[in-house]
Coordinates of C-alpha atoms and ligand atoms in Angstrom, one line a residue:
M86 CA 152.7 -80.1 -128.9
R87 CA 156.2 -81.0 -127.2
Q88 CA 154.8 -79.1 -124.3
A89 CA 151.7 -81.4 -124.2
Y90 CA 154.0 -84.8 -123.8
R91 CA 155.9 -83.7 -121.6
R92 CA 154.2 -85.4 -118.6
I93 CA 153.6 -88.6 -120.4
L94 CA 157.0 -88.9 -121.1
R95 CA 157.5 -89.5 -117.7
Y96 CA 155.7 -92.6 -118.1
V97 CA 158.0 -94.5 -120.8
P98 CA 161.3 -95.2 -118.6
R99 CA 159.2 -97.6 -116.5
Y100 CA 158.3 -99.8 -119.4
R101 CA 161.9 -99.6 -121.0
G102 CA 162.2 -103.2 -121.2
A103 CA 159.1 -104.1 -123.2
L104 CA 159.3 -100.7 -125.3
L105 CA 162.9 -101.9 -126.2
A106 CA 161.8 -105.4 -127.1
G107 CA 159.1 -104.0 -128.9
A108 CA 161.4 -101.6 -131.1
A109 CA 163.7 -104.7 -131.8
C110 CA 160.6 -106.4 -133.1
V111 CA 159.9 -103.7 -135.1
V112 CA 163.0 -103.7 -136.4
A113 CA 163.3 -107.4 -137.4
S114 CA 159.9 -107.3 -138.9
R115 CA 160.3 -104.4 -141.2
L116 CA 164.2 -105.5 -142.8
L117 CA 162.3 -108.4 -143.2
M118 CA 159.2 -107.3 -145.3
V119 CA 161.6 -105.2 -146.9
Y120 CA 164.1 -108.2 -148.0
A121 CA 160.5 -110.1 -149.0
P122 CA 159.7 -108.2 -152.6
R123 CA 163.3 -108.7 -153.9
L124 CA 163.0 -112.5 -153.3
L125 CA 159.8 -112.1 -155.6
G126 CA 161.2 -110.2 -158.2
R127 CA 164.1 -112.9 -158.3
A128 CA 161.6 -115.4 -158.6
V129 CA 159.7 -113.6 -161.4
N130 CA 163.3 -112.9 -163.1
E131 CA 164.1 -116.9 -162.6
L132 CA 160.7 -117.7 -164.3
A133 CA 161.4 -115.2 -167.4
D134 CA 164.6 -116.7 -167.9
G135 CA 162.4 -119.7 -169.1
G136 CA 163.4 -123.7 -169.1
A137 CA 162.6 -126.5 -166.6
A138 CA 165.5 -125.2 -164.1
A139 CA 164.1 -122.3 -164.2
V140 CA 160.4 -123.2 -162.6
T141 CA 162.4 -125.2 -160.0
A142 CA 164.6 -122.4 -159.2
A143 CA 161.9 -119.8 -158.8
V144 CA 160.0 -122.6 -156.8
R145 CA 162.8 -122.5 -154.6
T146 CA 162.6 -118.7 -154.1
G147 CA 158.7 -119.1 -153.7
W148 CA 159.3 -120.8 -150.6
Q149 CA 162.0 -118.8 -149.2
F150 CA 159.7 -115.7 -149.7
L151 CA 157.2 -117.5 -147.9
A152 CA 159.6 -118.1 -144.9
V153 CA 160.6 -114.4 -144.7
S154 CA 157.0 -113.0 -145.2
A155 CA 156.1 -115.6 -142.3
A156 CA 159.1 -114.7 -140.0
A157 CA 157.7 -111.0 -140.7
G158 CA 154.5 -111.7 -139.3
V159 CA 155.9 -113.3 -136.0
F160 CA 157.7 -110.1 -135.4
T161 CA 154.5 -107.9 -136.3
Y162 CA 152.8 -109.3 -133.5
F163 CA 155.0 -109.3 -130.7
M164 CA 155.6 -105.6 -131.8
R165 CA 151.8 -105.3 -131.4
L166 CA 151.8 -107.1 -128.0
L167 CA 154.8 -105.3 -126.4
L168 CA 153.8 -101.8 -127.5
V169 CA 150.4 -102.0 -127.4
G170 CA 150.6 -103.7 -124.1
A171 CA 152.9 -100.9 -123.0
S172 CA 150.7 -97.9 -123.8
R173 CA 147.9 -99.9 -122.2
R174 CA 149.4 -99.9 -118.9
A175 CA 151.1 -96.3 -119.2
A176 CA 147.6 -95.5 -119.9
R177 CA 146.5 -97.0 -116.7
D178 CA 149.5 -95.3 -114.3
L179 CA 148.1 -92.0 -116.1
Q180 CA 144.2 -92.6 -114.9
R181 CA 145.9 -93.7 -111.6
D182 CA 148.1 -90.7 -111.0
L183 CA 145.4 -88.3 -112.6
F184 CA 142.7 -89.7 -109.6
A185 CA 145.2 -89.2 -106.9
H186 CA 145.7 -86.1 -108.0
V187 CA 142.1 -84.9 -108.0
Q188 CA 141.8 -86.7 -104.3
K189 CA 144.4 -84.4 -103.2
L190 CA 142.5 -81.3 -104.9
P191 CA 141.3 -78.5 -102.6
A192 CA 137.1 -77.9 -102.0
R193 CA 137.1 -75.1 -103.9
F194 CA 138.3 -76.8 -107.2
F195 CA 135.0 -79.2 -107.1
D196 CA 133.1 -75.8 -106.3
R197 CA 133.8 -74.9 -109.8
T198 CA 134.2 -78.4 -111.8
R199 CA 131.5 -80.3 -113.2
S200 CA 131.8 -84.2 -112.3
G201 CA 131.0 -85.1 -115.6
D202 CA 133.3 -83.1 -117.7
L203 CA 136.4 -84.2 -115.0
L204 CA 134.9 -88.2 -115.8
A205 CA 135.3 -87.5 -119.7
R206 CA 139.5 -86.1 -119.0
L207 CA 139.6 -89.4 -116.9
T208 CA 138.5 -91.7 -119.7
S209 CA 137.9 -90.4 -123.1
D210 CA 140.8 -87.9 -123.0
I211 CA 143.0 -90.4 -121.4
E212 CA 142.1 -93.4 -124.2
A213 CA 143.0 -90.9 -126.9
V214 CA 146.7 -90.0 -125.6
R215 CA 147.2 -93.8 -125.3
F216 CA 146.0 -94.2 -129.1
S217 CA 148.0 -92.0 -130.3
L218 CA 150.9 -93.6 -128.1
G219 CA 150.3 -97.0 -128.5
P220 CA 149.5 -97.7 -132.2
G221 CA 150.7 -94.3 -133.3
L222 CA 154.0 -94.9 -132.0
M223 CA 154.2 -98.1 -133.6
Y224 CA 153.5 -97.2 -136.9
V225 CA 156.1 -93.9 -136.4
A226 CA 158.7 -96.4 -135.4
S227 CA 157.4 -98.9 -138.2
T228 CA 157.9 -96.0 -140.9
L229 CA 161.0 -95.0 -139.4
V230 CA 162.6 -98.3 -140.1
L231 CA 160.5 -99.7 -143.3
F232 CA 161.1 -96.2 -145.2
P233 CA 164.7 -96.1 -145.4
A234 CA 165.1 -99.7 -145.6
A235 CA 162.8 -99.9 -148.5
V236 CA 164.8 -96.6 -150.3
V237 CA 168.1 -98.3 -149.6
S238 CA 166.8 -101.3 -151.4
M239 CA 165.3 -99.5 -154.3
L240 CA 168.3 -97.1 -154.5
D241 CA 170.4 -100.7 -155.3
L242 CA 168.3 -101.6 -158.3
S243 CA 167.5 -98.4 -159.8
G244 CA 168.3 -94.9 -158.9
P245 CA 166.2 -92.7 -161.5
L246 CA 163.0 -95.1 -160.9
T247 CA 163.4 -94.7 -156.6
F248 CA 163.4 -91.1 -157.6
A249 CA 160.3 -90.8 -159.6
A250 CA 158.3 -92.9 -156.9
L251 CA 159.5 -90.4 -154.1
L252 CA 158.4 -87.4 -155.9
P253 CA 155.0 -87.6 -154.1
L254 CA 156.4 -87.5 -151.0
I255 CA 157.0 -83.8 -151.0
A256 CA 153.4 -83.5 -151.7
I257 CA 152.4 -85.4 -149.1
I258 CA 154.2 -83.5 -146.5
A259 CA 152.7 -80.0 -147.5
L260 CA 149.1 -81.9 -147.3
V261 CA 150.1 -82.7 -143.6
R262 CA 151.5 -79.5 -143.0
A263 CA 148.8 -77.4 -144.2
L264 CA 145.6 -79.5 -142.2
G265 CA 147.7 -80.7 -139.2
P266 CA 146.4 -77.6 -137.4
S267 CA 142.7 -77.6 -138.3
I268 CA 143.0 -81.2 -137.1
M269 CA 144.3 -80.2 -133.6
R270 CA 142.1 -77.3 -132.9
R271 CA 139.0 -79.3 -133.8
S272 CA 140.2 -82.0 -131.7
R273 CA 140.3 -79.8 -128.8
A274 CA 136.5 -78.6 -129.9
V275 CA 135.6 -82.4 -130.5
Q276 CA 137.1 -83.5 -126.9
D277 CA 135.6 -80.6 -124.7
R278 CA 131.7 -81.2 -126.3
M279 CA 132.7 -84.6 -124.9
G280 CA 133.0 -83.5 -121.7
D281 CA 130.2 -81.2 -122.0
L282 CA 128.0 -84.2 -122.9
S283 CA 128.8 -85.9 -120.1
A284 CA 128.9 -83.4 -117.5
R285 CA 124.9 -82.7 -119.1
A286 CA 123.9 -86.0 -118.6
Q287 CA 125.7 -87.0 -115.0
E288 CA 123.9 -83.9 -113.7
S289 CA 120.7 -84.9 -115.3
F290 CA 120.8 -88.5 -113.6
A291 CA 122.2 -86.8 -110.5
G292 CA 119.0 -84.6 -110.1
A293 CA 116.7 -87.3 -111.8
R294 CA 114.2 -86.5 -108.7
V295 CA 114.0 -82.8 -109.5
V296 CA 113.3 -83.4 -112.8
R297 CA 110.6 -86.0 -112.7
A298 CA 108.9 -83.6 -110.1
Y299 CA 108.6 -80.6 -112.0
A300 CA 108.5 -82.7 -115.2
K301 CA 111.2 -81.6 -116.8
E302 CA 112.0 -84.3 -118.9
P303 CA 111.5 -82.7 -122.6
V304 CA 113.7 -80.1 -121.3
E305 CA 116.2 -82.2 -120.5
I306 CA 115.8 -84.3 -123.3
A307 CA 116.3 -81.1 -125.7
A308 CA 119.2 -79.4 -123.3
F309 CA 121.1 -83.3 -123.9
E310 CA 120.1 -82.7 -127.8
R311 CA 121.7 -79.5 -128.1
E312 CA 124.8 -80.9 -126.2
N313 CA 125.0 -83.8 -128.6
A314 CA 124.2 -81.9 -131.8
G315 CA 127.0 -79.6 -131.2
L316 CA 129.0 -82.9 -130.2
V317 CA 128.1 -84.1 -134.1
R318 CA 129.0 -80.8 -135.5
E319 CA 132.6 -80.9 -134.2
T320 CA 132.9 -84.3 -134.7
L321 CA 132.0 -83.9 -138.6
G322 CA 134.2 -81.1 -138.8
L323 CA 137.0 -83.0 -137.6
A324 CA 135.8 -86.0 -139.9
R325 CA 135.8 -83.5 -143.1
T326 CA 139.3 -82.4 -142.6
R327 CA 140.9 -85.8 -141.7
A328 CA 139.2 -87.2 -144.8
W329 CA 140.3 -84.5 -146.7
L330 CA 144.0 -85.9 -145.7
T331 CA 143.3 -89.3 -145.8
S332 CA 141.7 -88.9 -149.5
G333 CA 144.7 -86.8 -150.7
L334 CA 147.3 -89.3 -149.4
H335 CA 145.4 -92.1 -151.4
V336 CA 145.4 -90.0 -154.4
L337 CA 149.0 -89.0 -154.1
G338 CA 149.9 -93.0 -153.2
G339 CA 148.1 -94.1 -156.3
G340 CA 149.6 -91.3 -158.1
A341 CA 153.3 -93.0 -156.8
E342 CA 152.0 -96.4 -158.5
I343 CA 151.2 -94.8 -161.8
V344 CA 154.6 -93.2 -162.2
V345 CA 156.6 -96.0 -161.3
L346 CA 154.3 -98.5 -163.8
W347 CA 154.8 -95.9 -166.7
Y348 CA 158.4 -94.7 -166.0
G349 CA 159.7 -98.5 -165.1
G350 CA 157.7 -100.6 -167.7
E351 CA 159.8 -97.7 -170.4
Q352 CA 163.0 -98.7 -168.3
V353 CA 162.1 -102.4 -168.9
I354 CA 161.1 -102.1 -172.4
A355 CA 164.6 -100.2 -172.9
G356 CA 166.5 -103.2 -170.6
E357 CA 167.5 -101.1 -168.3
V358 CA 165.4 -103.1 -165.6
D359 CA 164.7 -106.2 -165.1
L360 CA 160.8 -107.4 -165.5
G361 CA 161.4 -109.0 -161.8
Y362 CA 162.4 -105.8 -160.4
L363 CA 160.1 -103.6 -161.7
A364 CA 157.6 -106.0 -159.9
T365 CA 159.7 -105.5 -156.5
F366 CA 159.4 -102.1 -157.3
M367 CA 155.5 -102.2 -157.7
L368 CA 155.1 -103.7 -154.3
Y369 CA 157.8 -101.2 -152.6
V370 CA 155.6 -98.3 -153.4
G371 CA 152.4 -100.2 -152.6
M372 CA 154.5 -100.8 -149.3
L373 CA 155.3 -97.4 -148.8
V374 CA 151.8 -95.8 -149.6
W375 CA 150.5 -97.3 -146.6
P376 CA 153.0 -95.8 -144.1
M377 CA 152.6 -92.1 -146.0
I378 CA 149.3 -92.6 -145.5
S379 CA 149.4 -93.5 -142.0
V380 CA 152.1 -90.5 -141.5
G381 CA 149.1 -88.1 -141.8
W382 CA 146.6 -90.5 -139.4
V383 CA 149.3 -90.5 -136.9
V384 CA 149.4 -87.0 -136.9
S385 CA 145.9 -86.3 -136.7
S386 CA 145.6 -88.8 -134.2
F387 CA 148.8 -86.9 -132.1
Q388 CA 147.1 -83.7 -132.6
R389 CA 144.1 -85.2 -131.3
S390 CA 145.8 -86.7 -128.2
A391 CA 147.9 -83.3 -127.6
A392 CA 144.8 -81.9 -127.3
A393 CA 143.2 -84.7 -124.6
M394 CA 146.6 -84.1 -123.0
E395 CA 145.9 -80.2 -122.3
R396 CA 142.9 -81.5 -120.9
I397 CA 144.6 -83.8 -119.0
D398 CA 147.0 -81.3 -117.9
E399 CA 144.7 -78.7 -116.5
I400 CA 143.8 -81.0 -113.8
F401 CA 147.3 -81.4 -113.1
D402 CA 148.0 -78.2 -113.3
Q403 CA 145.4 -77.7 -110.0
P404 CA 147.7 -77.2 -107.3
P405 CA 146.9 -79.9 -104.6
E406 CA 145.6 -78.8 -101.1
R407 CA 148.7 -77.7 -98.9
L408 CA 150.1 -79.5 -95.8
T409 CA 150.5 -76.4 -94.3
L410 CA 149.9 -72.6 -95.7
A411 CA 152.3 -71.3 -93.1
E412 CA 155.8 -72.3 -91.9
P413 CA 156.7 -73.5 -89.7
A414 CA 154.9 -76.7 -89.2
E415 CA 153.7 -77.7 -85.9
A416 CA 150.9 -79.8 -84.4
P417 CA 149.7 -80.0 -81.1
T418 CA 150.4 -83.5 -79.7
P419 CA 148.5 -85.1 -78.0
V420 CA 145.2 -82.7 -79.5
R421 CA 143.0 -81.7 -76.2
G422 CA 140.7 -80.0 -78.0
S423 CA 140.3 -76.4 -77.7
L424 CA 139.3 -73.9 -80.7
R425 CA 139.7 -70.5 -80.4
V426 CA 138.8 -68.0 -83.8
A427 CA 140.1 -64.7 -83.8
G428 CA 138.8 -61.9 -86.0
L429 CA 138.1 -64.2 -88.6
T430 CA 137.4 -62.8 -91.8
F431 CA 136.4 -65.0 -94.8
R432 CA 135.2 -64.5 -98.3
H433 CA 134.3 -67.3 -100.7
A434 CA 136.1 -67.3 -104.1
G435 CA 134.2 -65.7 -106.5
A436 CA 131.9 -64.1 -103.9
T437 CA 130.9 -60.5 -103.9
D438 CA 130.3 -60.1 -100.1
D439 CA 132.3 -61.6 -97.1
A440 CA 130.9 -64.9 -95.9
L441 CA 132.4 -64.1 -92.4
T442 CA 133.1 -60.9 -90.8
N443 CA 135.4 -60.6 -87.6
V444 CA 134.4 -63.6 -86.0
T445 CA 135.6 -64.2 -83.0
L446 CA 134.9 -67.0 -80.4
E447 CA 136.0 -69.2 -78.1
V448 CA 135.6 -73.3 -77.9
P449 CA 137.3 -74.4 -74.1
A450 CA 138.2 -78.3 -74.6
G451 CA 135.7 -80.6 -73.4
T452 CA 133.0 -78.0 -73.6
T453 CA 130.0 -78.0 -76.5
L454 CA 129.0 -74.6 -78.5
G455 CA 125.9 -74.4 -80.1
L456 CA 126.0 -72.5 -83.0
V457 CA 122.8 -71.2 -84.3
G458 CA 121.6 -68.6 -86.7
P459 CA 119.6 -67.7 -90.0
V460 CA 119.9 -69.6 -93.1
G461 CA 123.3 -68.3 -94.8
A462 CA 124.7 -67.2 -91.9
G463 CA 128.0 -68.5 -92.4
K464 CA 127.8 -71.6 -90.3
S465 CA 129.0 -74.2 -92.2
T466 CA 131.3 -71.8 -93.7
L467 CA 133.0 -71.3 -90.3
L468 CA 133.0 -75.0 -89.9
S469 CA 134.8 -75.9 -92.9
L470 CA 137.4 -73.3 -92.0
L471 CA 138.3 -75.0 -89.0
T472 CA 139.5 -78.1 -90.9
R473 CA 140.8 -76.0 -93.5
E474 CA 138.5 -77.5 -96.2
Y475 CA 138.8 -73.9 -97.4
E476 CA 142.1 -71.9 -96.4
P477 CA 141.5 -69.3 -93.4
P478 CA 143.5 -66.4 -93.1
A479 CA 146.8 -67.3 -91.1
A480 CA 146.5 -66.6 -87.2
S481 CA 142.5 -66.6 -87.0
I482 CA 142.0 -69.8 -85.9
F483 CA 143.7 -72.1 -83.0
L484 CA 143.8 -75.7 -82.4
D485 CA 145.4 -76.0 -79.0
E486 CA 146.6 -72.7 -79.6
H487 CA 148.3 -73.6 -82.4
D488 CA 147.4 -71.6 -85.7
V489 CA 145.7 -74.3 -87.9
T490 CA 147.5 -72.6 -91.0
R491 CA 150.7 -74.4 -89.3
I492 CA 148.9 -77.7 -88.5
P493 CA 149.6 -80.4 -91.2
L494 CA 146.8 -81.2 -92.8
P495 CA 146.2 -84.9 -91.4
A496 CA 146.8 -84.0 -88.3
L497 CA 144.7 -81.3 -88.2
R498 CA 142.0 -83.2 -89.6
A499 CA 142.6 -86.1 -87.3
A500 CA 141.5 -84.1 -84.2
F501 CA 137.7 -83.7 -86.0
A502 CA 134.8 -86.0 -86.7
L503 CA 132.9 -84.2 -89.0
V504 CA 129.4 -84.6 -89.7
P505 CA 128.8 -82.6 -93.0
Q506 CA 125.1 -80.8 -93.6
D507 CA 124.5 -83.1 -96.6
A508 CA 124.5 -86.3 -95.3
F509 CA 126.7 -88.3 -97.6
L510 CA 127.0 -92.1 -97.7
F511 CA 128.8 -94.4 -100.1
S512 CA 126.8 -97.2 -102.2
T513 CA 127.9 -99.9 -99.6
S514 CA 126.8 -101.7 -96.7
I515 CA 126.3 -99.6 -94.0
L516 CA 129.1 -101.3 -92.1
E517 CA 131.6 -100.3 -95.0
N518 CA 130.0 -96.7 -94.6
L519 CA 131.0 -96.7 -90.8
A520 CA 134.3 -98.4 -91.3
Q521 CA 135.3 -95.4 -93.2
A522 CA 135.6 -93.2 -90.2
I523 CA 138.4 -95.3 -88.8
Q524 CA 141.8 -96.8 -90.1
A525 CA 141.4 -100.2 -87.9
P526 CA 138.6 -103.0 -88.7
L527 CA 135.3 -102.3 -87.2
E528 CA 133.8 -104.4 -84.8
P529 CA 130.5 -104.9 -85.4
E530 CA 129.5 -104.6 -81.4
H531 CA 131.3 -101.1 -81.7
A532 CA 129.3 -100.1 -84.4
Q533 CA 125.8 -101.2 -82.8
A534 CA 126.8 -99.3 -79.8
M535 CA 127.5 -96.0 -81.7
L536 CA 124.4 -96.5 -83.6
A537 CA 122.3 -96.9 -80.8
V538 CA 123.3 -93.4 -79.7
A539 CA 122.6 -92.0 -83.0
G540 CA 119.3 -93.5 -82.3
L541 CA 119.2 -95.8 -85.6
E542 CA 119.2 -99.1 -83.7
R543 CA 115.7 -100.0 -84.5
D544 CA 115.6 -98.9 -88.0
V545 CA 119.0 -101.0 -88.8
E546 CA 116.7 -104.1 -87.2
S547 CA 114.1 -103.9 -89.6
L548 CA 116.6 -103.5 -92.7
P549 CA 116.7 -106.8 -94.4
R550 CA 120.3 -107.4 -93.9
G551 CA 120.8 -105.3 -90.9
L552 CA 124.4 -103.9 -91.1
E553 CA 125.2 -105.5 -93.9
T554 CA 122.2 -103.6 -96.2
V555 CA 123.8 -102.1 -99.2
V556 CA 122.7 -98.6 -99.4
G557 CA 122.9 -95.6 -101.9
E558 CA 123.0 -96.0 -105.8
R559 CA 123.2 -99.5 -105.5
G560 CA 120.9 -100.4 -102.9
L561 CA 118.3 -99.6 -100.4
Q562 CA 117.2 -95.9 -100.3
L563 CA 117.3 -94.5 -96.5
S564 CA 115.2 -91.7 -95.6
G565 CA 116.8 -88.6 -95.0
G566 CA 116.7 -88.8 -91.2
Q567 CA 118.0 -93.0 -91.2
K568 CA 120.7 -90.8 -93.6
Q569 CA 121.7 -88.4 -91.3
R570 CA 121.8 -90.8 -88.0
V571 CA 124.6 -93.4 -89.9
T572 CA 126.4 -90.2 -90.7
I573 CA 126.3 -89.1 -86.8
A574 CA 127.3 -92.8 -85.8
R575 CA 129.9 -92.6 -88.5
A576 CA 131.7 -89.4 -86.8
L577 CA 131.0 -90.9 -83.1
L578 CA 133.0 -94.2 -84.3
R579 CA 135.9 -92.2 -85.5
D580 CA 136.1 -90.7 -81.8
A581 CA 138.4 -87.6 -82.0
P582 CA 138.9 -85.2 -79.7
I583 CA 136.2 -82.7 -81.6
L584 CA 132.8 -83.1 -82.8
V585 CA 131.5 -81.4 -85.2
L586 CA 127.6 -81.7 -86.0
D587 CA 126.1 -79.5 -88.6
D588 CA 122.5 -79.2 -88.9
C589 CA 122.7 -82.8 -88.7
L590 CA 118.9 -83.6 -87.0
S591 CA 117.0 -81.4 -89.1
A592 CA 115.5 -84.5 -90.6
V593 CA 114.2 -85.9 -87.7
D594 CA 111.2 -85.5 -85.4
T595 CA 111.3 -83.9 -82.1
E596 CA 111.0 -86.7 -80.1
T597 CA 113.5 -88.8 -81.7
E598 CA 115.6 -85.7 -81.6
A599 CA 114.9 -85.6 -77.4
R600 CA 115.9 -89.3 -77.4
I601 CA 119.0 -89.1 -79.7
L602 CA 120.3 -85.8 -77.7
A603 CA 119.4 -87.6 -74.2
R604 CA 122.2 -90.5 -75.4
L605 CA 124.5 -87.8 -77.3
G606 CA 124.8 -85.9 -74.2
A607 CA 127.1 -88.4 -72.9
E608 CA 129.2 -88.3 -76.2
L609 CA 129.3 -84.6 -76.4
A610 CA 130.5 -84.0 -73.1
R611 CA 133.4 -86.4 -73.6
H612 CA 134.7 -84.5 -76.8
T613 CA 135.0 -80.5 -77.6
S614 CA 131.6 -80.7 -79.4
I615 CA 130.0 -77.6 -82.0
V616 CA 126.6 -78.1 -82.9
V617 CA 124.7 -76.4 -85.6
A618 CA 121.0 -76.8 -85.6
H619 CA 118.0 -74.6 -86.7
R620 CA 116.2 -76.2 -84.3
L621 CA 116.9 -74.0 -81.0
S622 CA 115.7 -77.2 -78.9
T623 CA 119.0 -79.2 -80.0
V624 CA 121.6 -76.7 -78.6
R625 CA 119.5 -75.7 -75.6
N626 CA 122.2 -77.3 -73.3
A627 CA 125.3 -76.5 -74.8
D628 CA 127.7 -74.9 -72.6
R629 CA 127.6 -71.9 -74.8
I630 CA 125.5 -70.4 -77.8
V631 CA 126.8 -68.7 -80.4
V632 CA 124.1 -66.8 -82.7
L633 CA 125.5 -65.9 -86.2
E634 CA 123.6 -63.4 -88.3
R635 CA 125.2 -62.6 -91.9
G636 CA 128.9 -63.3 -91.1
V637 CA 128.7 -61.8 -87.7
V638 CA 128.4 -63.1 -84.2
T639 CA 125.5 -60.9 -83.2
E640 CA 125.1 -62.8 -79.5
S641 CA 126.8 -65.3 -77.3
G642 CA 125.8 -66.8 -73.8
T643 CA 124.1 -69.7 -72.4
H644 CA 120.4 -70.6 -73.4
D645 CA 119.2 -68.3 -70.7
D646 CA 121.5 -65.3 -71.0
L647 CA 120.5 -65.0 -74.5
L648 CA 116.8 -65.8 -73.8
A649 CA 117.5 -62.5 -71.4
A650 CA 119.1 -60.8 -74.4
G651 CA 116.1 -60.6 -76.1
G652 CA 117.4 -60.7 -79.9
W653 CA 116.8 -63.1 -82.4
Y654 CA 117.4 -66.3 -80.2
A655 CA 114.9 -64.9 -77.9
R656 CA 112.7 -64.5 -81.0
T657 CA 113.4 -67.5 -82.6
H658 CA 113.0 -69.4 -79.4
A659 CA 109.5 -67.8 -79.0
Q660 CA 108.5 -68.7 -82.7
Q661 CA 109.4 -72.2 -82.4
R662 CA 107.7 -72.6 -79.1
L663 CA 104.5 -71.4 -80.9
A664 CA 105.0 -73.5 -83.8
E665 CA 105.5 -76.6 -81.6
A666 CA 102.4 -75.3 -79.4
W667 CA 99.9 -75.3 -82.5
G668 CA 101.4 -78.8 -83.6
D669 CA 100.3 -80.3 -80.5
L670 CA 97.0 -79.0 -80.7
A671 CA 96.9 -79.9 -84.1
Ligands
ATP2056 N1 131.9 -73.0 -101.7 C1 131.0 -71.4 -102.0 N2 131.3 -70.6 -102.7 C2 131.2 -69.1 -102.9 N3 129.9 -69.0 -102.2 C3 129.6 -70.1 -100.7 C4 130.3 -71.5 -100.7 N4 129.9 -71.8 -99.6 C5 128.9 -70.7 -99.0 N5 128.9 -69.6 -99.9 C6 128.2 -68.3 -99.2 O1 128.5 -68.0 -97.9 C7 127.2 -67.8 -97.2 C8 127.4 -68.2 -96.3 O2 127.1 -69.7 -96.4 P1 126.6 -71.0 -95.6 O3 126.7 -72.2 -96.0 O4 128.2 -71.0 -94.6 O5 125.5 -70.5 -94.7 P2 125.1 -71.7 -93.5 O6 124.7 -70.4 -92.3 O7 125.4 -72.9 -92.9 O8 123.2 -71.7 -94.2 P3 122.6 -72.8 -93.9 O9 121.9 -72.7 -92.2 O10 121.3 -72.5 -94.7 O11 123.1 -74.1 -93.8 C9 125.9 -68.1 -98.5 O12 125.7 -66.8 -98.8 C10 126.4 -68.7 -99.2 O13 126.0 -68.5 -100.8
MG2057 MG1 125.2 -74.8 -93.4

């Protein structure tokens, strides 16, 4: 458990001020709380003396009791404010660091992580940690002051009675030790189930259209219900164990009161203890029962948060992307944009086959490479290795003759403008989506120009608010082809030396494609470009075309070379021509 808190302890020093002031409030308020019952006892004793003077004295003591209690209340208020406030701010820091860490994780982490589970760790697990560290630690500190102070005060009044009142404490420690491990285990299970549940819901919402299209609502509801039932089962198990703990503690606390009343009553009758101080004792026992109960509660909340911290640590323990894979670091400046792939073999983590086998190709600076081949041939994989989204083996890919594994990531990625195969837009305005590509503020005219190149100017004009139109989850839904073209404009705006287009005209018709390609030509010529396509007309004018089949380069040359070669390219070309001819006839 101590191991689990290693990370969170790092956030303590920066809130030193608030924590120290809070701790001072703990000490002041608890000492005043311990002093108050003595005043009450004195008032009872003064009354027991009888007479008119007795009432005056008792009332004066009563006022003192009130003043001390009020002061204890004020300190308690500031204690909560300072300590709970510090815990909220520390949780915010933890949340921020966790989020920042996730941003730095490599693509393969996201391949095997459900975003819903990640969300649960970022929210409910962090809240569990915060709760134990804020209110939890506050109760611990409070008990640490209150308990010894009360015991000292009790010993001052009567040794034997103190001993009798504290006996049940031993039983309490035994109880907490017996139930603690089970609470810890069940807490971890609850947090895990919570992650499963939100992952399930998140995926179902993200796939809402598929769910509807295949009428899978009942299946989704049933699956959610199953996860939910799992969560309830674990939560009830945890509640049962915690209930055993709290009720056990209540019984032991009540037992302590009875022991004091019985044994203390006899002492009063025997004249060993003043009646007033028996009242003081009863107040102390009442006062100590709560910390004893809260110890159990706090222990269980610490166990719960240690489990949560473990889940948070699992993310923190993921190694971030490395700036360079091989030393020494070197970066080409300025980047001219020539690419060379030499004998590249690559297998995805967990895959049984190589996605790429001994791939060798060259893209001289300023030229355009067309990359084609059947689905699953490894085209996107090859592209992702260029920018080290996945880590390629050393000395297999060179940018301007520098091994990419030696180029620091920011410099490497700055050399590329990438249009990924899945056209993803953030749920914000088109303008802001475009601005994501560049560091400087975006000029609307510049944006318009690139949208024109991407063949989207007419579409944007017809949108309700033009470039300011919000798209995605919170706004207007663009068509697949429109989305693709926004992502093309975004990449063009970046104006990086190398332009990479992964099958990004797949959702536009042949005519629109021809129009876009005509304008894109100039842009492609200004950059080193790699264009992946299924429709061969897209890459027809490329300086060189490479055919990738099952991870192997099988053909390479110009359009005319490949037609003459009579391989996959020529066959596919003939098929696509035929299909087009049929389309024209129809
Ligand atoms: N993240 C990954 N983890 C494991 N295997 C992967 C991963 N990404 C791709 N693959 C596998 O690698 C192979 C090549 O996939 P890739 O996406 O590179 O093909 P592609 O040529 O781009 O196909 P498409 O034309 O359909 O886009 C496929 O067998 C695919 O299942
Ligand atoms: Mg692909």
